[in-house]
Short mmCIF file of C-alpha atoms in Angstrom, two decimals:
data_model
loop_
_atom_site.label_atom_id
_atom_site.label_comp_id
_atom_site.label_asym_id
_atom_site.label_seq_id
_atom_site.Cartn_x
_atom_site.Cartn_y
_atom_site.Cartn_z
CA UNK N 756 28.39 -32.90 -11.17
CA UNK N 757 29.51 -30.76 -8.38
CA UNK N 758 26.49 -29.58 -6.70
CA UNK N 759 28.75 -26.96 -4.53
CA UNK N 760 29.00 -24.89 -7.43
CA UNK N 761 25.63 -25.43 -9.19
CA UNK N 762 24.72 -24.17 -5.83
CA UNK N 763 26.64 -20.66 -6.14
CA UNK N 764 25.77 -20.35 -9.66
CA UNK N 765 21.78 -20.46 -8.58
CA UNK N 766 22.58 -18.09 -5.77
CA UNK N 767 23.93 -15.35 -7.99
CA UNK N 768 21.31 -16.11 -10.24
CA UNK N 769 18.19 -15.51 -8.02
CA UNK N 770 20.94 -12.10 -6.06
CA UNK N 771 20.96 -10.78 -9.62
CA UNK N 772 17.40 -11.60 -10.82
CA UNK N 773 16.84 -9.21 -7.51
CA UNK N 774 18.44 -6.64 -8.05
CA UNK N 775 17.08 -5.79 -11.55
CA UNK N 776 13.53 -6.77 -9.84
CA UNK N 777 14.14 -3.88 -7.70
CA UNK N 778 15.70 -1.50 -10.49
CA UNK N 779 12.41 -2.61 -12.40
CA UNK N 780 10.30 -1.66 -9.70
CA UNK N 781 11.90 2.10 -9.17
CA UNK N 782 10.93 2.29 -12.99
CA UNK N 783 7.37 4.58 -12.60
CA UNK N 784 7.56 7.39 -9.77
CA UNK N 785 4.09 8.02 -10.34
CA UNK N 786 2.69 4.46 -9.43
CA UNK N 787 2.72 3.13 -6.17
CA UNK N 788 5.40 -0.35 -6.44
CA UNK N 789 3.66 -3.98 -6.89
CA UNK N 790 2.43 -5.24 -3.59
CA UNK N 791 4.94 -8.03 -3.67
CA UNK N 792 8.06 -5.96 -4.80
CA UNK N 793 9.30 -6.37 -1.08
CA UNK N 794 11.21 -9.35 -1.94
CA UNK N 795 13.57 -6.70 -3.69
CA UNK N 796 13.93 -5.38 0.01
CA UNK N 797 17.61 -6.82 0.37
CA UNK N 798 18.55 -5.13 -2.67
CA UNK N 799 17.79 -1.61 -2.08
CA UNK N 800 19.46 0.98 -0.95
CA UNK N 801 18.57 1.81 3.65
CA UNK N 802 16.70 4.63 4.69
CA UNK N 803 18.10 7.35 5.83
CA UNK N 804 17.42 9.89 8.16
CA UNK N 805 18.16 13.72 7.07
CA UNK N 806 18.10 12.38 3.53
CA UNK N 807 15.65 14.37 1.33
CA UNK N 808 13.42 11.64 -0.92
CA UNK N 809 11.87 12.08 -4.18
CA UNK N 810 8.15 10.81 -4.61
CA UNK N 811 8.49 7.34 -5.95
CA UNK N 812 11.98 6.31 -4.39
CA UNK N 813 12.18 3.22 -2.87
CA UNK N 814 14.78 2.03 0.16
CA UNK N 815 14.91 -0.57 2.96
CA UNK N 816 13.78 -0.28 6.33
CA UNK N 817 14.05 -2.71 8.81
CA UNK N 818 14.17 -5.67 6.25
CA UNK N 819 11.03 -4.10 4.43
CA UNK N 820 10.57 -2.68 1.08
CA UNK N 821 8.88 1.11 1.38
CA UNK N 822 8.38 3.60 -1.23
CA UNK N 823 7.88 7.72 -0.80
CA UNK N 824 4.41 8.82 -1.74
CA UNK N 825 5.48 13.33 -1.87
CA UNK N 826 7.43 14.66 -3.51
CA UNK N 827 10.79 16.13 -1.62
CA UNK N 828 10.47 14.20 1.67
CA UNK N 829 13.36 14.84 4.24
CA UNK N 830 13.49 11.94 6.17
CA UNK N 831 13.69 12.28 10.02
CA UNK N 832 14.72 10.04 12.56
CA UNK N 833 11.88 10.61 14.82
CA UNK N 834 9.09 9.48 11.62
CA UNK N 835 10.22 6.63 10.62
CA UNK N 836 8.60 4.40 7.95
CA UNK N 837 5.66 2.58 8.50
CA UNK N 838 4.80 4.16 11.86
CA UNK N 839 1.70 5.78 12.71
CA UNK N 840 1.39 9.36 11.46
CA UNK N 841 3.43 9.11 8.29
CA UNK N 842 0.42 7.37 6.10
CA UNK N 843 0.71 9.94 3.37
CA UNK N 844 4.54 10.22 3.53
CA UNK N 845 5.54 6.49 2.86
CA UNK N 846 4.06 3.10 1.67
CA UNK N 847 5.27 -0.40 2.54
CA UNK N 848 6.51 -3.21 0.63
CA UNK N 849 7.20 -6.23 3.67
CA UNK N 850 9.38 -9.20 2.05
CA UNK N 851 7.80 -12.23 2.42
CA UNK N 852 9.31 -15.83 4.07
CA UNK N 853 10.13 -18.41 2.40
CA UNK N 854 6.81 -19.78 2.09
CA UNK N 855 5.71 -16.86 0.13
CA UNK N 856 4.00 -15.26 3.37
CA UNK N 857 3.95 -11.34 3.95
CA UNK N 858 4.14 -10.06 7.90
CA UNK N 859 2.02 -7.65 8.10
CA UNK N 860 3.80 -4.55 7.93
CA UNK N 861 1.39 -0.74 8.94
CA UNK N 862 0.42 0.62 5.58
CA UNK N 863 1.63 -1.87 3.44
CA UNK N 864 -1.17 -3.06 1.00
CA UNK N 865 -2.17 -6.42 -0.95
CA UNK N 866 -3.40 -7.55 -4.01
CA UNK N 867 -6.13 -10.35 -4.11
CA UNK N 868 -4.46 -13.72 -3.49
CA UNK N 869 -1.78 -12.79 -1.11
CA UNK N 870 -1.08 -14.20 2.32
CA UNK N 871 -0.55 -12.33 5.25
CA UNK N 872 0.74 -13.28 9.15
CA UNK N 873 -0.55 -11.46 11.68
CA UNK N 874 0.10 -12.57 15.90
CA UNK N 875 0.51 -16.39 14.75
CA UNK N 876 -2.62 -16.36 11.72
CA UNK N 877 -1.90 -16.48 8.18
CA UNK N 878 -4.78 -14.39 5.95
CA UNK N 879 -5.45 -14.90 2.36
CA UNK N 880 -6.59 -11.21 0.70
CA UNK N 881 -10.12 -12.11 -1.04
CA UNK N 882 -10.07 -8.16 -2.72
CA UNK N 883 -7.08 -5.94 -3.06
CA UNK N 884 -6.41 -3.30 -0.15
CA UNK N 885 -4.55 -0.82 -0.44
CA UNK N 886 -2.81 1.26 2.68
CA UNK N 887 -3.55 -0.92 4.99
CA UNK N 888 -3.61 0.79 8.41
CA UNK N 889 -5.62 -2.04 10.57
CA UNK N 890 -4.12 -5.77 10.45
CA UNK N 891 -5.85 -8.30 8.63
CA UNK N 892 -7.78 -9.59 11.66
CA UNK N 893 -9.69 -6.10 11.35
CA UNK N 894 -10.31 -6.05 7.65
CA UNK N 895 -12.89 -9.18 7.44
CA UNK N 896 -14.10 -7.09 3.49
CA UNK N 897 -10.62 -7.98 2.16
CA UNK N 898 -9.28 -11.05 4.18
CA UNK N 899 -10.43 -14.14 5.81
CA UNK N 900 -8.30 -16.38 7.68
CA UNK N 901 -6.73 -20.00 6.73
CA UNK N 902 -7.38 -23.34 8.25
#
């Protein structure tokens, strides 16, 4: 057994089960992504600024997953994604650790079951909640804290 490259092989395994994840997930313009598609983040191609975006492309940004939600966006530098003000422009996608646990990320949304750190708490979503634009501390209807 050599464990070195049984290693590798799982490696490109799970780098190649991501990037048709996030080839899968550009697959519908016209529905917002999964919730939990951000762990394609790292596989998909950086915002850009001065770029103009289709409705239902998805890029990186800062380590996040984020989809466009108009049709022929051009990106600026000074609105980037997830920042207050561009609600209707873009929806995020935040990758989650290795303990399956989304940051929350402004505007992102989640799906009944998720977990979500906020300032040090983890939240589990009891109902689905979509564009999120108050952290989960502020949305007692859709999460409730753990421990």
């Amino acid at each position: 057994m050599n464990y070195r490259n049984d290693t590798e092989t799982v490696v490109k395994y799970v780098d190649n089960l991501k990037t048709a994840g996030a080839a899968l997930a550009q697959s519908d313009p016209d529905s917002p992504p999964p919730e939990d598609m951000g762990i394609f983040a790292e596989s998909l191609p950086a915002w850009e600024a001065g770029k103009t975006y289709a409705r239902g492309a998805i890029f990186e940004y800062q380590g996040n997953a984020g989809y466009v939600k108009q049709d022929g966006v051009l990106a600026q530098e000074h609105q980037p994604p997830f920042s207050t003000g561009t609600e209707s422009i873009y929806g995020a996608r935040p990758a989650p650790d290795r303990d399956g646990i989304y940051p929350y990320v402004y505007n992102m949304s989640a799906k009944a079951g998720m977990r979500v750190r906020n300032q040090g708490v983890v939240y589990r979503c009891t109902s689905d909640c979509p564009d999120m634009l108050w952290p989960p501390s502020e949305l007692a209807a859709h999460f409730e804290a753990e421990g």
